[in-house]
XYZ file of C-alpha atoms in Angstrom:
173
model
C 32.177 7.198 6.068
C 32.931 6.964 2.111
C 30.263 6.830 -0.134
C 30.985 5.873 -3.952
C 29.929 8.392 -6.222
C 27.944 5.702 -8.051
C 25.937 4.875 -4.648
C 25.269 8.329 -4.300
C 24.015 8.664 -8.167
C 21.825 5.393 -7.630
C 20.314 7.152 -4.612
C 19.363 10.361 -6.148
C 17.940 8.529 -9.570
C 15.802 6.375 -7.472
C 14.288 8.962 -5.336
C 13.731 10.620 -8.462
C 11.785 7.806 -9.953
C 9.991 7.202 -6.520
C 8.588 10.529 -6.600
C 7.560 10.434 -10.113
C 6.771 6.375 -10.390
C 3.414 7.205 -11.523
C 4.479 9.362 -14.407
C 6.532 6.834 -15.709
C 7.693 6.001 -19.089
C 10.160 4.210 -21.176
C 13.151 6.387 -20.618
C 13.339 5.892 -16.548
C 12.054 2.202 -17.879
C 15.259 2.091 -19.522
C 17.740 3.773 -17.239
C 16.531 1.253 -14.662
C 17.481 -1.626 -17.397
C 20.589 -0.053 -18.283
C 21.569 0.152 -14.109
C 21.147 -3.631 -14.134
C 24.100 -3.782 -16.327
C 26.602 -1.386 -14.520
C 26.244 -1.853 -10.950
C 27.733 -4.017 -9.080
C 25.042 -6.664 -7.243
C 24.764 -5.621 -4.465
C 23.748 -1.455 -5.357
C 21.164 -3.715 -7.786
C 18.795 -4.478 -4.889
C 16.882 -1.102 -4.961
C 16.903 -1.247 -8.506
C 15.016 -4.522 -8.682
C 12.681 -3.130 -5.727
C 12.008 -0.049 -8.055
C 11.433 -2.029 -11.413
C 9.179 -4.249 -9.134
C 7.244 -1.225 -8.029
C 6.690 0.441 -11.594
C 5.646 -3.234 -12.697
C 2.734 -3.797 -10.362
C 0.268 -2.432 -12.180
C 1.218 -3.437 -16.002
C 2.629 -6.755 -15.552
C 2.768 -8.698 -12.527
C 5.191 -11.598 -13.917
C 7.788 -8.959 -14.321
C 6.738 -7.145 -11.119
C 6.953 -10.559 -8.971
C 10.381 -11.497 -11.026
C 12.154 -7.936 -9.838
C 10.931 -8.777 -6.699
C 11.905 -12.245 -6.102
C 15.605 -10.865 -7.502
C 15.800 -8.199 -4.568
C 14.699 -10.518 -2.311
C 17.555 -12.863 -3.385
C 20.461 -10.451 -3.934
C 19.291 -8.597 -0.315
C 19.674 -12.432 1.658
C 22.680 -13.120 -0.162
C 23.942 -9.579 1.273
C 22.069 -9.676 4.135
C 19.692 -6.458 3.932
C 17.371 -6.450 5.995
C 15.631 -3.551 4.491
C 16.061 -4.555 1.078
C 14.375 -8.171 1.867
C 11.209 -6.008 3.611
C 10.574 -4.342 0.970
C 11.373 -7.323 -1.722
C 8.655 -8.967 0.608
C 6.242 -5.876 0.556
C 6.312 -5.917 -3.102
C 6.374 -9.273 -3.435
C 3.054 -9.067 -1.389
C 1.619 -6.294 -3.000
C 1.770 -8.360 -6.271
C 0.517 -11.343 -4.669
C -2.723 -8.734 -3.550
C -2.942 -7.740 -6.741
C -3.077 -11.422 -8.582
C -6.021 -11.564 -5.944
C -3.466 -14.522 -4.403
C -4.128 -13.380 -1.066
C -2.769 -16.744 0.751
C 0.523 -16.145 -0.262
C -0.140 -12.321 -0.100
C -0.837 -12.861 3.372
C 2.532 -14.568 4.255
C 4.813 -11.813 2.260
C 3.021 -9.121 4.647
C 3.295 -11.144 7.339
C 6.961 -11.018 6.922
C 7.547 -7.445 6.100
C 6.076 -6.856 8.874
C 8.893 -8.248 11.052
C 11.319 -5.820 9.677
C 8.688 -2.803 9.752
C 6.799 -3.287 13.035
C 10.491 -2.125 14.354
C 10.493 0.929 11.992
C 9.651 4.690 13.388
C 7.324 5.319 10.901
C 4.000 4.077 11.243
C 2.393 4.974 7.850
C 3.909 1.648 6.167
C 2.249 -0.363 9.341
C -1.046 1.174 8.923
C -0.788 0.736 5.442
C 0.322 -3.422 5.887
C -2.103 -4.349 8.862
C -5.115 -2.711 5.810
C -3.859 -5.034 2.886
C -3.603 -7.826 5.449
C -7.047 -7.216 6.224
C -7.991 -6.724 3.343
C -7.054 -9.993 2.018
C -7.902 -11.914 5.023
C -11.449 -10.547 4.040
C -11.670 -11.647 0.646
C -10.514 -15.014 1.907
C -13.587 -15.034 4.455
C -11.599 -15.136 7.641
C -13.168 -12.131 8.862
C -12.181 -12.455 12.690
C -8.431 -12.199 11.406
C -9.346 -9.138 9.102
C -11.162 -7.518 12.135
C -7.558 -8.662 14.001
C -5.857 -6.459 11.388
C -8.090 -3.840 11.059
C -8.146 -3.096 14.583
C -3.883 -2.965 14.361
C -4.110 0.625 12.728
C -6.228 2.138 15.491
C -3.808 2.008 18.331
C -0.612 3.234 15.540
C -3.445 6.272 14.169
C -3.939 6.657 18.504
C 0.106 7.002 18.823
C 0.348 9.582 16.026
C -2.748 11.484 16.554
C -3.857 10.984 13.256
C -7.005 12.184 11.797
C -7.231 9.180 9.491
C -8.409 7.220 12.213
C -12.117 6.776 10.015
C -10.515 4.607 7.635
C -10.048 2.067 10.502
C -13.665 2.444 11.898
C -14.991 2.062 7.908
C -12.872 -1.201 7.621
C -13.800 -2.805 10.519
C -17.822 -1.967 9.999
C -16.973 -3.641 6.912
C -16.642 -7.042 8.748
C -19.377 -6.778 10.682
């Protein structure tokens, strides 16, 4: 297997910027901006999935624009974990906008791609926003239906988190 030296680069910048999104500032701002311009399209997707990220909390045009590209460029190249995670921020912006309808539907189809995943974290963490929202819509039997999702995957991993799930369910009751 042959891996471009500017694939490996990408990789190692972006789990750099993952691990310090919060800490942001202009310079990995404008590295990310400057990528857009020398990569080829389709080493852009986790790019636009990053600049989405880092948006979601300052501006949500820009974060739902760098999400709506990743989601684009990832069909076009057909990557399936590049359109989850388009969706999931696409989603998470939606939340955000307190646009929970269409919030909803971008979980709803992350979901697909991450119900199959090991990892059950990102589950947990979808089946709580979709609650969540489903909540602040009023439908509180489906945010009880989503709440209830995380026990069995907090069950499976023996995780001690399990009280979130009881707090968010008492919530709908």
């Amino acid at each position: 297997m042959h891996i471009k030296k500017s694939t490996i680069f990408l990789i190692l910048f972006l789990e750099f910027l993952i691990g310090n999104s919060y800490g942001k500032d202009n310079t990995q701002l404008d590295s990310l901006k400057q990528m857009l311009n020398t990569l080829p399209e389709k080493e852009l997707i986790p790019v636009y999935n990053q600049l989405s990220k880092i948006y979601l909390k300052s501006d949500k045009e820009k974060s739902l624009n760098y999400g709506g590209k990743a989601l684009e460029l990832s069909k076009k190249f057909n990557k399936e974990e590049g359109i989850a995670n388009a969706q999931l921020n696409i989603a998470n912006t939606y939340y955000e906008m307190s646009r929970y309808q269409p919030a909803i539907e971008y979980y709803e189809k992350a979901l697909e791609y991450f119900y199959e995943q090991k990892s059950n974290h990102i589950k947990i963490y979808i089946y709580t926003r979709l609650g969540h929202a489903e909540r602040n819509l009023g439908n509180y039997n489906n945010a009880l239906f989503n709440y209830e999702k995380p026990l069995n995957l907090y069950f499976l991993d023996k995780d001690n988190s399990i009280s979130e799930a009881y707090n968010n369910i008492g919530g709908c009751l």
